[in-house]
């Protein structure tokens, strides 16, 4: 509202149900995804001797003497990776409930506080996505539903190839 010689009044209405999370922005191929930091235990670059294949269980990472399933994120999301070599990638160790999984991503892009936006009809069938966020550069980052990813059975090595 404006009145000549008196000034202007601006009103901003914000929805009460804004959900804001801290997220770790990761890159997989040309895509960017947000991993909620509350569920991230650690991240590291694996060495070749840390990766093992267990019969009918798929790839595993030896993390301080314990084997944890390795999930190549690109296979679950159906996208092309930047690299398939784990030694050239980053492992993000996530925990949901009592389950631990190691997500293989191409790179870490930083930590961001993001506002969760719901996904439209286009993405509602992908159960590994919890929402989306508009990042500082104007691009969209898809927020991963780690609970759904962690509950998924590991993919055997033959199926991942």
mmCIF file with all atom_site columns, C-alpha atoms in Angstrom:
data_model
loop_
_atom_site.group_PDB
_atom_site.id
_atom_site.type_symbol
_atom_site.label_atom_id
_atom_site.label_alt_id
_atom_site.label_comp_id
_atom_site.label_asym_id
_atom_site.label_entity_id
_atom_site.label_seq_id
_atom_site.pdbx_PDB_ins_code
_atom_site.Cartn_x
_atom_site.Cartn_y
_atom_site.Cartn_z
_atom_site.occupancy
_atom_site.B_iso_or_equiv
_atom_site.pdbx_formal_charge
_atom_site.auth_seq_id
_atom_site.auth_comp_id
_atom_site.auth_asym_id
_atom_site.auth_atom_id
_atom_site.pdbx_PDB_model_num
ATOM 1   C CA . UNK A 1 1   ? 0.000  0.000   0.000   1.00 0.00 ? 1   UNK A CA 1
ATOM 2   C CA . UNK A 1 2   ? 1.327  3.430   -0.891  1.00 0.00 ? 2   UNK A CA 1
ATOM 3   C CA . UNK A 1 3   ? 0.239  6.959   -0.156  1.00 0.00 ? 3   UNK A CA 1
ATOM 4   C CA . UNK A 1 4   ? 1.880  9.944   -1.823  1.00 0.00 ? 4   UNK A CA 1
ATOM 5   C CA . UNK A 1 5   ? 4.021  11.905  0.594   1.00 0.00 ? 5   UNK A CA 1
ATOM 6   C CA . UNK A 1 6   ? 3.505  9.389   3.436   1.00 0.00 ? 6   UNK A CA 1
ATOM 7   C CA . UNK A 1 7   ? 5.326  6.245   2.294   1.00 0.00 ? 7   UNK A CA 1
ATOM 8   C CA . UNK A 1 8   ? 4.612  2.619   1.500   1.00 0.00 ? 8   UNK A CA 1
ATOM 9   C CA . UNK A 1 9   ? 3.668  -0.457  3.478   1.00 0.00 ? 9   UNK A CA 1
ATOM 10  C CA . UNK A 1 10  ? 4.824  -3.895  2.346   1.00 0.00 ? 10  UNK A CA 1
ATOM 11  C CA . UNK A 1 11  ? 3.192  -7.060  3.710   1.00 0.00 ? 11  UNK A CA 1
ATOM 12  C CA . UNK A 1 12  ? 4.775  -10.483 3.358   1.00 0.00 ? 12  UNK A CA 1
ATOM 13  C CA . UNK A 1 13  ? 2.763  -13.597 4.161   1.00 0.00 ? 13  UNK A CA 1
ATOM 14  C CA . UNK A 1 14  ? 4.751  -16.754 4.889   1.00 0.00 ? 14  UNK A CA 1
ATOM 15  C CA . UNK A 1 15  ? 3.245  -20.226 5.298   1.00 0.00 ? 15  UNK A CA 1
ATOM 16  C CA . UNK A 1 16  ? 3.418  -21.578 8.829   1.00 0.00 ? 16  UNK A CA 1
ATOM 17  C CA . UNK A 1 17  ? 4.436  -25.053 7.701   1.00 0.00 ? 17  UNK A CA 1
ATOM 18  C CA . UNK A 1 18  ? 7.897  -24.312 6.333   1.00 0.00 ? 18  UNK A CA 1
ATOM 19  C CA . UNK A 1 19  ? 10.284 -27.153 7.044   1.00 0.00 ? 19  UNK A CA 1
ATOM 20  C CA . UNK A 1 20  ? 13.955 -26.233 7.074   1.00 0.00 ? 20  UNK A CA 1
ATOM 21  C CA . UNK A 1 21  ? 16.717 -28.841 7.258   1.00 0.00 ? 21  UNK A CA 1
ATOM 22  C CA . UNK A 1 22  ? 20.489 -28.871 7.185   1.00 0.00 ? 22  UNK A CA 1
ATOM 23  C CA . UNK A 1 23  ? 21.599 -30.862 4.195   1.00 0.00 ? 23  UNK A CA 1
ATOM 24  C CA . UNK A 1 24  ? 24.786 -32.184 2.693   1.00 0.00 ? 24  UNK A CA 1
ATOM 25  C CA . UNK A 1 25  ? 24.779 -31.399 -1.025  1.00 0.00 ? 25  UNK A CA 1
ATOM 26  C CA . UNK A 1 26  ? 26.243 -34.263 -3.067  1.00 0.00 ? 26  UNK A CA 1
ATOM 27  C CA . UNK A 1 27  ? 26.854 -34.646 -6.782  1.00 0.00 ? 27  UNK A CA 1
ATOM 28  C CA . UNK A 1 28  ? 26.097 -37.801 -8.773  1.00 0.00 ? 28  UNK A CA 1
ATOM 29  C CA . UNK A 1 29  ? 26.858 -37.374 -12.449 1.00 0.00 ? 29  UNK A CA 1
ATOM 30  C CA . UNK A 1 30  ? 25.196 -34.131 -13.578 1.00 0.00 ? 30  UNK A CA 1
ATOM 31  C CA . UNK A 1 31  ? 22.667 -34.224 -10.737 1.00 0.00 ? 31  UNK A CA 1
ATOM 32  C CA . UNK A 1 32  ? 22.684 -32.771 -7.235  1.00 0.00 ? 32  UNK A CA 1
ATOM 33  C CA . UNK A 1 33  ? 21.008 -34.318 -4.217  1.00 0.00 ? 33  UNK A CA 1
ATOM 34  C CA . UNK A 1 34  ? 20.561 -33.263 -0.614  1.00 0.00 ? 34  UNK A CA 1
ATOM 35  C CA . UNK A 1 35  ? 21.270 -35.724 2.189   1.00 0.00 ? 35  UNK A CA 1
ATOM 36  C CA . UNK A 1 36  ? 19.817 -34.630 5.572   1.00 0.00 ? 36  UNK A CA 1
ATOM 37  C CA . UNK A 1 37  ? 22.835 -34.093 7.841   1.00 0.00 ? 37  UNK A CA 1
ATOM 38  C CA . UNK A 1 38  ? 21.026 -35.483 10.894  1.00 0.00 ? 38  UNK A CA 1
ATOM 39  C CA . UNK A 1 39  ? 21.438 -38.945 9.375   1.00 0.00 ? 39  UNK A CA 1
ATOM 40  C CA . UNK A 1 40  ? 25.045 -38.556 8.171   1.00 0.00 ? 40  UNK A CA 1
ATOM 41  C CA . UNK A 1 41  ? 27.687 -40.226 10.340  1.00 0.00 ? 41  UNK A CA 1
ATOM 42  C CA . UNK A 1 42  ? 30.760 -39.475 8.230   1.00 0.00 ? 42  UNK A CA 1
ATOM 43  C CA . UNK A 1 43  ? 32.136 -39.223 4.709   1.00 0.00 ? 43  UNK A CA 1
ATOM 44  C CA . UNK A 1 44  ? 35.442 -40.334 3.217   1.00 0.00 ? 44  UNK A CA 1
ATOM 45  C CA . UNK A 1 45  ? 37.219 -41.407 0.022   1.00 0.00 ? 45  UNK A CA 1
ATOM 46  C CA . UNK A 1 46  ? 37.505 -45.208 0.079   1.00 0.00 ? 46  UNK A CA 1
ATOM 47  C CA . UNK A 1 47  ? 40.589 -47.169 -0.875  1.00 0.00 ? 47  UNK A CA 1
ATOM 48  C CA . UNK A 1 48  ? 40.403 -50.304 -3.012  1.00 0.00 ? 48  UNK A CA 1
ATOM 49  C CA . UNK A 1 49  ? 41.181 -52.587 -0.049  1.00 0.00 ? 49  UNK A CA 1
ATOM 50  C CA . UNK A 1 50  ? 38.101 -51.311 1.847   1.00 0.00 ? 50  UNK A CA 1
ATOM 51  C CA . UNK A 1 51  ? 35.652 -52.667 -0.760  1.00 0.00 ? 51  UNK A CA 1
ATOM 52  C CA . UNK A 1 52  ? 34.574 -56.316 -0.663  1.00 0.00 ? 52  UNK A CA 1
ATOM 53  C CA . UNK A 1 53  ? 31.967 -58.365 -2.483  1.00 0.00 ? 53  UNK A CA 1
ATOM 54  C CA . UNK A 1 54  ? 29.963 -60.718 -0.272  1.00 0.00 ? 54  UNK A CA 1
ATOM 55  C CA . UNK A 1 55  ? 28.106 -63.578 -1.966  1.00 0.00 ? 55  UNK A CA 1
ATOM 56  C CA . UNK A 1 56  ? 24.414 -62.679 -2.429  1.00 0.00 ? 56  UNK A CA 1
ATOM 57  C CA . UNK A 1 57  ? 24.848 -59.501 -0.359  1.00 0.00 ? 57  UNK A CA 1
ATOM 58  C CA . UNK A 1 58  ? 26.560 -57.265 -2.904  1.00 0.00 ? 58  UNK A CA 1
ATOM 59  C CA . UNK A 1 59  ? 29.343 -54.785 -2.292  1.00 0.00 ? 59  UNK A CA 1
ATOM 60  C CA . UNK A 1 60  ? 30.388 -53.964 1.246   1.00 0.00 ? 60  UNK A CA 1
ATOM 61  C CA . UNK A 1 61  ? 32.715 -51.380 2.796   1.00 0.00 ? 61  UNK A CA 1
ATOM 62  C CA . UNK A 1 62  ? 35.042 -52.418 5.594   1.00 0.00 ? 62  UNK A CA 1
ATOM 63  C CA . UNK A 1 63  ? 34.726 -49.553 8.032   1.00 0.00 ? 63  UNK A CA 1
ATOM 64  C CA . UNK A 1 64  ? 36.901 -50.010 11.113  1.00 0.00 ? 64  UNK A CA 1
ATOM 65  C CA . UNK A 1 65  ? 36.539 -53.797 11.021  1.00 0.00 ? 65  UNK A CA 1
ATOM 66  C CA . UNK A 1 66  ? 32.791 -53.902 10.315  1.00 0.00 ? 66  UNK A CA 1
ATOM 67  C CA . UNK A 1 67  ? 31.199 -54.540 6.922   1.00 0.00 ? 67  UNK A CA 1
ATOM 68  C CA . UNK A 1 68  ? 28.430 -52.181 5.809   1.00 0.00 ? 68  UNK A CA 1
ATOM 69  C CA . UNK A 1 69  ? 26.451 -52.353 2.519   1.00 0.00 ? 69  UNK A CA 1
ATOM 70  C CA . UNK A 1 70  ? 27.667 -50.049 -0.243  1.00 0.00 ? 70  UNK A CA 1
ATOM 71  C CA . UNK A 1 71  ? 24.869 -48.466 -2.250  1.00 0.00 ? 71  UNK A CA 1
ATOM 72  C CA . UNK A 1 72  ? 25.863 -46.961 -5.565  1.00 0.00 ? 72  UNK A CA 1
ATOM 73  C CA . UNK A 1 73  ? 23.373 -44.116 -5.549  1.00 0.00 ? 73  UNK A CA 1
ATOM 74  C CA . UNK A 1 74  ? 23.298 -43.869 -9.345  1.00 0.00 ? 74  UNK A CA 1
ATOM 75  C CA . UNK A 1 75  ? 21.907 -47.418 -9.679  1.00 0.00 ? 75  UNK A CA 1
ATOM 76  C CA . UNK A 1 76  ? 19.001 -46.693 -7.334  1.00 0.00 ? 76  UNK A CA 1
ATOM 77  C CA . UNK A 1 77  ? 18.163 -43.379 -8.975  1.00 0.00 ? 77  UNK A CA 1
ATOM 78  C CA . UNK A 1 78  ? 18.642 -44.586 -12.561 1.00 0.00 ? 78  UNK A CA 1
ATOM 79  C CA . UNK A 1 79  ? 21.151 -41.904 -13.572 1.00 0.00 ? 79  UNK A CA 1
ATOM 80  C CA . UNK A 1 80  ? 24.577 -41.886 -15.216 1.00 0.00 ? 80  UNK A CA 1
ATOM 81  C CA . UNK A 1 81  ? 27.471 -41.503 -12.739 1.00 0.00 ? 81  UNK A CA 1
ATOM 82  C CA . UNK A 1 82  ? 30.540 -39.338 -13.170 1.00 0.00 ? 82  UNK A CA 1
ATOM 83  C CA . UNK A 1 83  ? 32.640 -42.409 -12.320 1.00 0.00 ? 83  UNK A CA 1
ATOM 84  C CA . UNK A 1 84  ? 32.009 -46.024 -11.350 1.00 0.00 ? 84  UNK A CA 1
ATOM 85  C CA . UNK A 1 85  ? 35.368 -46.389 -9.599  1.00 0.00 ? 85  UNK A CA 1
ATOM 86  C CA . UNK A 1 86  ? 34.800 -46.201 -5.823  1.00 0.00 ? 86  UNK A CA 1
ATOM 87  C CA . UNK A 1 87  ? 38.391 -45.038 -5.284  1.00 0.00 ? 87  UNK A CA 1
ATOM 88  C CA . UNK A 1 88  ? 37.533 -41.898 -7.327  1.00 0.00 ? 88  UNK A CA 1
ATOM 89  C CA . UNK A 1 89  ? 34.262 -41.340 -5.452  1.00 0.00 ? 89  UNK A CA 1
ATOM 90  C CA . UNK A 1 90  ? 33.116 -40.370 -1.975  1.00 0.00 ? 90  UNK A CA 1
ATOM 91  C CA . UNK A 1 91  ? 31.314 -42.604 0.512   1.00 0.00 ? 91  UNK A CA 1
ATOM 92  C CA . UNK A 1 92  ? 28.700 -40.954 2.734   1.00 0.00 ? 92  UNK A CA 1
ATOM 93  C CA . UNK A 1 93  ? 27.871 -43.164 5.717   1.00 0.00 ? 93  UNK A CA 1
ATOM 94  C CA . UNK A 1 94  ? 24.228 -42.710 6.753   1.00 0.00 ? 94  UNK A CA 1
ATOM 95  C CA . UNK A 1 95  ? 22.216 -44.168 9.602   1.00 0.00 ? 95  UNK A CA 1
ATOM 96  C CA . UNK A 1 96  ? 18.450 -44.513 9.743   1.00 0.00 ? 96  UNK A CA 1
ATOM 97  C CA . UNK A 1 97  ? 17.166 -46.349 12.786  1.00 0.00 ? 97  UNK A CA 1
ATOM 98  C CA . UNK A 1 98  ? 19.579 -49.170 13.512  1.00 0.00 ? 98  UNK A CA 1
ATOM 99  C CA . UNK A 1 99  ? 20.595 -49.584 9.856   1.00 0.00 ? 99  UNK A CA 1
ATOM 100 C CA . UNK A 1 100 ? 23.802 -48.188 8.380   1.00 0.00 ? 100 UNK A CA 1
ATOM 101 C CA . UNK A 1 101 ? 24.470 -47.818 4.662   1.00 0.00 ? 101 UNK A CA 1
ATOM 102 C CA . UNK A 1 102 ? 27.359 -46.360 2.689   1.00 0.00 ? 102 UNK A CA 1
ATOM 103 C CA . UNK A 1 103 ? 26.186 -44.207 -0.219  1.00 0.00 ? 103 UNK A CA 1
ATOM 104 C CA . UNK A 1 104 ? 28.604 -43.865 -3.115  1.00 0.00 ? 104 UNK A CA 1
ATOM 105 C CA . UNK A 1 105 ? 28.484 -40.369 -4.656  1.00 0.00 ? 105 UNK A CA 1
ATOM 106 C CA . UNK A 1 106 ? 30.765 -38.575 -7.103  1.00 0.00 ? 106 UNK A CA 1
ATOM 107 C CA . UNK A 1 107 ? 31.522 -35.532 -4.950  1.00 0.00 ? 107 UNK A CA 1
ATOM 108 C CA . UNK A 1 108 ? 30.596 -33.446 -1.941  1.00 0.00 ? 108 UNK A CA 1
ATOM 109 C CA . UNK A 1 109 ? 29.417 -29.952 -2.862  1.00 0.00 ? 109 UNK A CA 1
ATOM 110 C CA . UNK A 1 110 ? 28.878 -28.422 0.566   1.00 0.00 ? 110 UNK A CA 1
ATOM 111 C CA . UNK A 1 111 ? 26.483 -28.052 3.441   1.00 0.00 ? 111 UNK A CA 1
ATOM 112 C CA . UNK A 1 112 ? 23.320 -25.979 3.080   1.00 0.00 ? 112 UNK A CA 1
ATOM 113 C CA . UNK A 1 113 ? 20.284 -25.046 5.106   1.00 0.00 ? 113 UNK A CA 1
ATOM 114 C CA . UNK A 1 114 ? 17.343 -25.648 2.759   1.00 0.00 ? 114 UNK A CA 1
ATOM 115 C CA . UNK A 1 115 ? 13.580 -25.190 2.769   1.00 0.00 ? 115 UNK A CA 1
ATOM 116 C CA . UNK A 1 116 ? 11.791 -28.409 1.823   1.00 0.00 ? 116 UNK A CA 1
ATOM 117 C CA . UNK A 1 117 ? 9.317  -28.092 -1.015  1.00 0.00 ? 117 UNK A CA 1
ATOM 118 C CA . UNK A 1 118 ? 6.935  -30.900 -1.911  1.00 0.00 ? 118 UNK A CA 1
ATOM 119 C CA . UNK A 1 119 ? 7.396  -32.724 -5.191  1.00 0.00 ? 119 UNK A CA 1
ATOM 120 C CA . UNK A 1 120 ? 4.798  -32.533 -7.927  1.00 0.00 ? 120 UNK A CA 1
ATOM 121 C CA . UNK A 1 121 ? 3.165  -35.393 -9.770  1.00 0.00 ? 121 UNK A CA 1
ATOM 122 C CA . UNK A 1 122 ? 6.279  -35.974 -11.887 1.00 0.00 ? 122 UNK A CA 1
ATOM 123 C CA . UNK A 1 123 ? 8.324  -37.325 -8.970  1.00 0.00 ? 123 UNK A CA 1
ATOM 124 C CA . UNK A 1 124 ? 5.690  -38.726 -6.604  1.00 0.00 ? 124 UNK A CA 1
ATOM 125 C CA . UNK A 1 125 ? 6.358  -42.316 -7.718  1.00 0.00 ? 125 UNK A CA 1
ATOM 126 C CA . UNK A 1 126 ? 10.067 -42.176 -6.824  1.00 0.00 ? 126 UNK A CA 1
ATOM 127 C CA . UNK A 1 127 ? 10.055 -43.350 -3.232  1.00 0.00 ? 127 UNK A CA 1
ATOM 128 C CA . UNK A 1 128 ? 13.712 -42.398 -2.713  1.00 0.00 ? 128 UNK A CA 1
ATOM 129 C CA . UNK A 1 129 ? 12.949 -38.670 -2.946  1.00 0.00 ? 129 UNK A CA 1
ATOM 130 C CA . UNK A 1 130 ? 11.441 -36.791 0.013   1.00 0.00 ? 130 UNK A CA 1
ATOM 131 C CA . UNK A 1 131 ? 11.191 -33.355 -1.566  1.00 0.00 ? 131 UNK A CA 1
ATOM 132 C CA . UNK A 1 132 ? 13.130 -30.640 -3.314  1.00 0.00 ? 132 UNK A CA 1
ATOM 133 C CA . UNK A 1 133 ? 14.826 -27.374 -2.464  1.00 0.00 ? 133 UNK A CA 1
ATOM 134 C CA . UNK A 1 134 ? 15.823 -24.329 -4.471  1.00 0.00 ? 134 UNK A CA 1
ATOM 135 C CA . UNK A 1 135 ? 19.513 -23.753 -3.842  1.00 0.00 ? 135 UNK A CA 1
ATOM 136 C CA . UNK A 1 136 ? 21.373 -20.465 -3.641  1.00 0.00 ? 136 UNK A CA 1
ATOM 137 C CA . UNK A 1 137 ? 22.346 -20.550 -7.314  1.00 0.00 ? 137 UNK A CA 1
ATOM 138 C CA . UNK A 1 138 ? 18.718 -21.036 -8.389  1.00 0.00 ? 138 UNK A CA 1
ATOM 139 C CA . UNK A 1 139 ? 19.086 -24.707 -9.295  1.00 0.00 ? 139 UNK A CA 1
ATOM 140 C CA . UNK A 1 140 ? 16.929 -27.394 -7.730  1.00 0.00 ? 140 UNK A CA 1
ATOM 141 C CA . UNK A 1 141 ? 18.353 -30.040 -5.413  1.00 0.00 ? 141 UNK A CA 1
ATOM 142 C CA . UNK A 1 142 ? 16.324 -33.175 -4.755  1.00 0.00 ? 142 UNK A CA 1
ATOM 143 C CA . UNK A 1 143 ? 16.177 -34.287 -1.117  1.00 0.00 ? 143 UNK A CA 1
ATOM 144 C CA . UNK A 1 144 ? 16.828 -37.991 -0.582  1.00 0.00 ? 144 UNK A CA 1
ATOM 145 C CA . UNK A 1 145 ? 14.542 -40.094 1.587   1.00 0.00 ? 145 UNK A CA 1
ATOM 146 C CA . UNK A 1 146 ? 17.250 -41.989 3.435   1.00 0.00 ? 146 UNK A CA 1
ATOM 147 C CA . UNK A 1 147 ? 14.762 -44.100 5.376   1.00 0.00 ? 147 UNK A CA 1
ATOM 148 C CA . UNK A 1 148 ? 13.497 -45.587 2.090   1.00 0.00 ? 148 UNK A CA 1
ATOM 149 C CA . UNK A 1 149 ? 17.054 -46.061 0.758   1.00 0.00 ? 149 UNK A CA 1
ATOM 150 C CA . UNK A 1 150 ? 18.327 -47.695 3.942   1.00 0.00 ? 150 UNK A CA 1
ATOM 151 C CA . UNK A 1 151 ? 15.401 -50.126 4.088   1.00 0.00 ? 151 UNK A CA 1
ATOM 152 C CA . UNK A 1 152 ? 16.050 -51.261 0.507   1.00 0.00 ? 152 UNK A CA 1
ATOM 153 C CA . UNK A 1 153 ? 17.930 -54.507 0.143   1.00 0.00 ? 153 UNK A CA 1
ATOM 154 C CA . UNK A 1 154 ? 21.487 -54.118 -1.197  1.00 0.00 ? 154 UNK A CA 1
ATOM 155 C CA . UNK A 1 155 ? 21.818 -54.722 -4.937  1.00 0.00 ? 155 UNK A CA 1
ATOM 156 C CA . UNK A 1 156 ? 23.963 -57.771 -5.805  1.00 0.00 ? 156 UNK A CA 1
ATOM 157 C CA . UNK A 1 157 ? 27.081 -56.931 -7.844  1.00 0.00 ? 157 UNK A CA 1
ATOM 158 C CA . UNK A 1 158 ? 25.713 -58.556 -11.038 1.00 0.00 ? 158 UNK A CA 1
ATOM 159 C CA . UNK A 1 159 ? 22.554 -56.404 -10.912 1.00 0.00 ? 159 UNK A CA 1
ATOM 160 C CA . UNK A 1 160 ? 24.513 -53.217 -10.255 1.00 0.00 ? 160 UNK A CA 1
ATOM 161 C CA . UNK A 1 161 ? 26.636 -53.630 -13.390 1.00 0.00 ? 161 UNK A CA 1
#
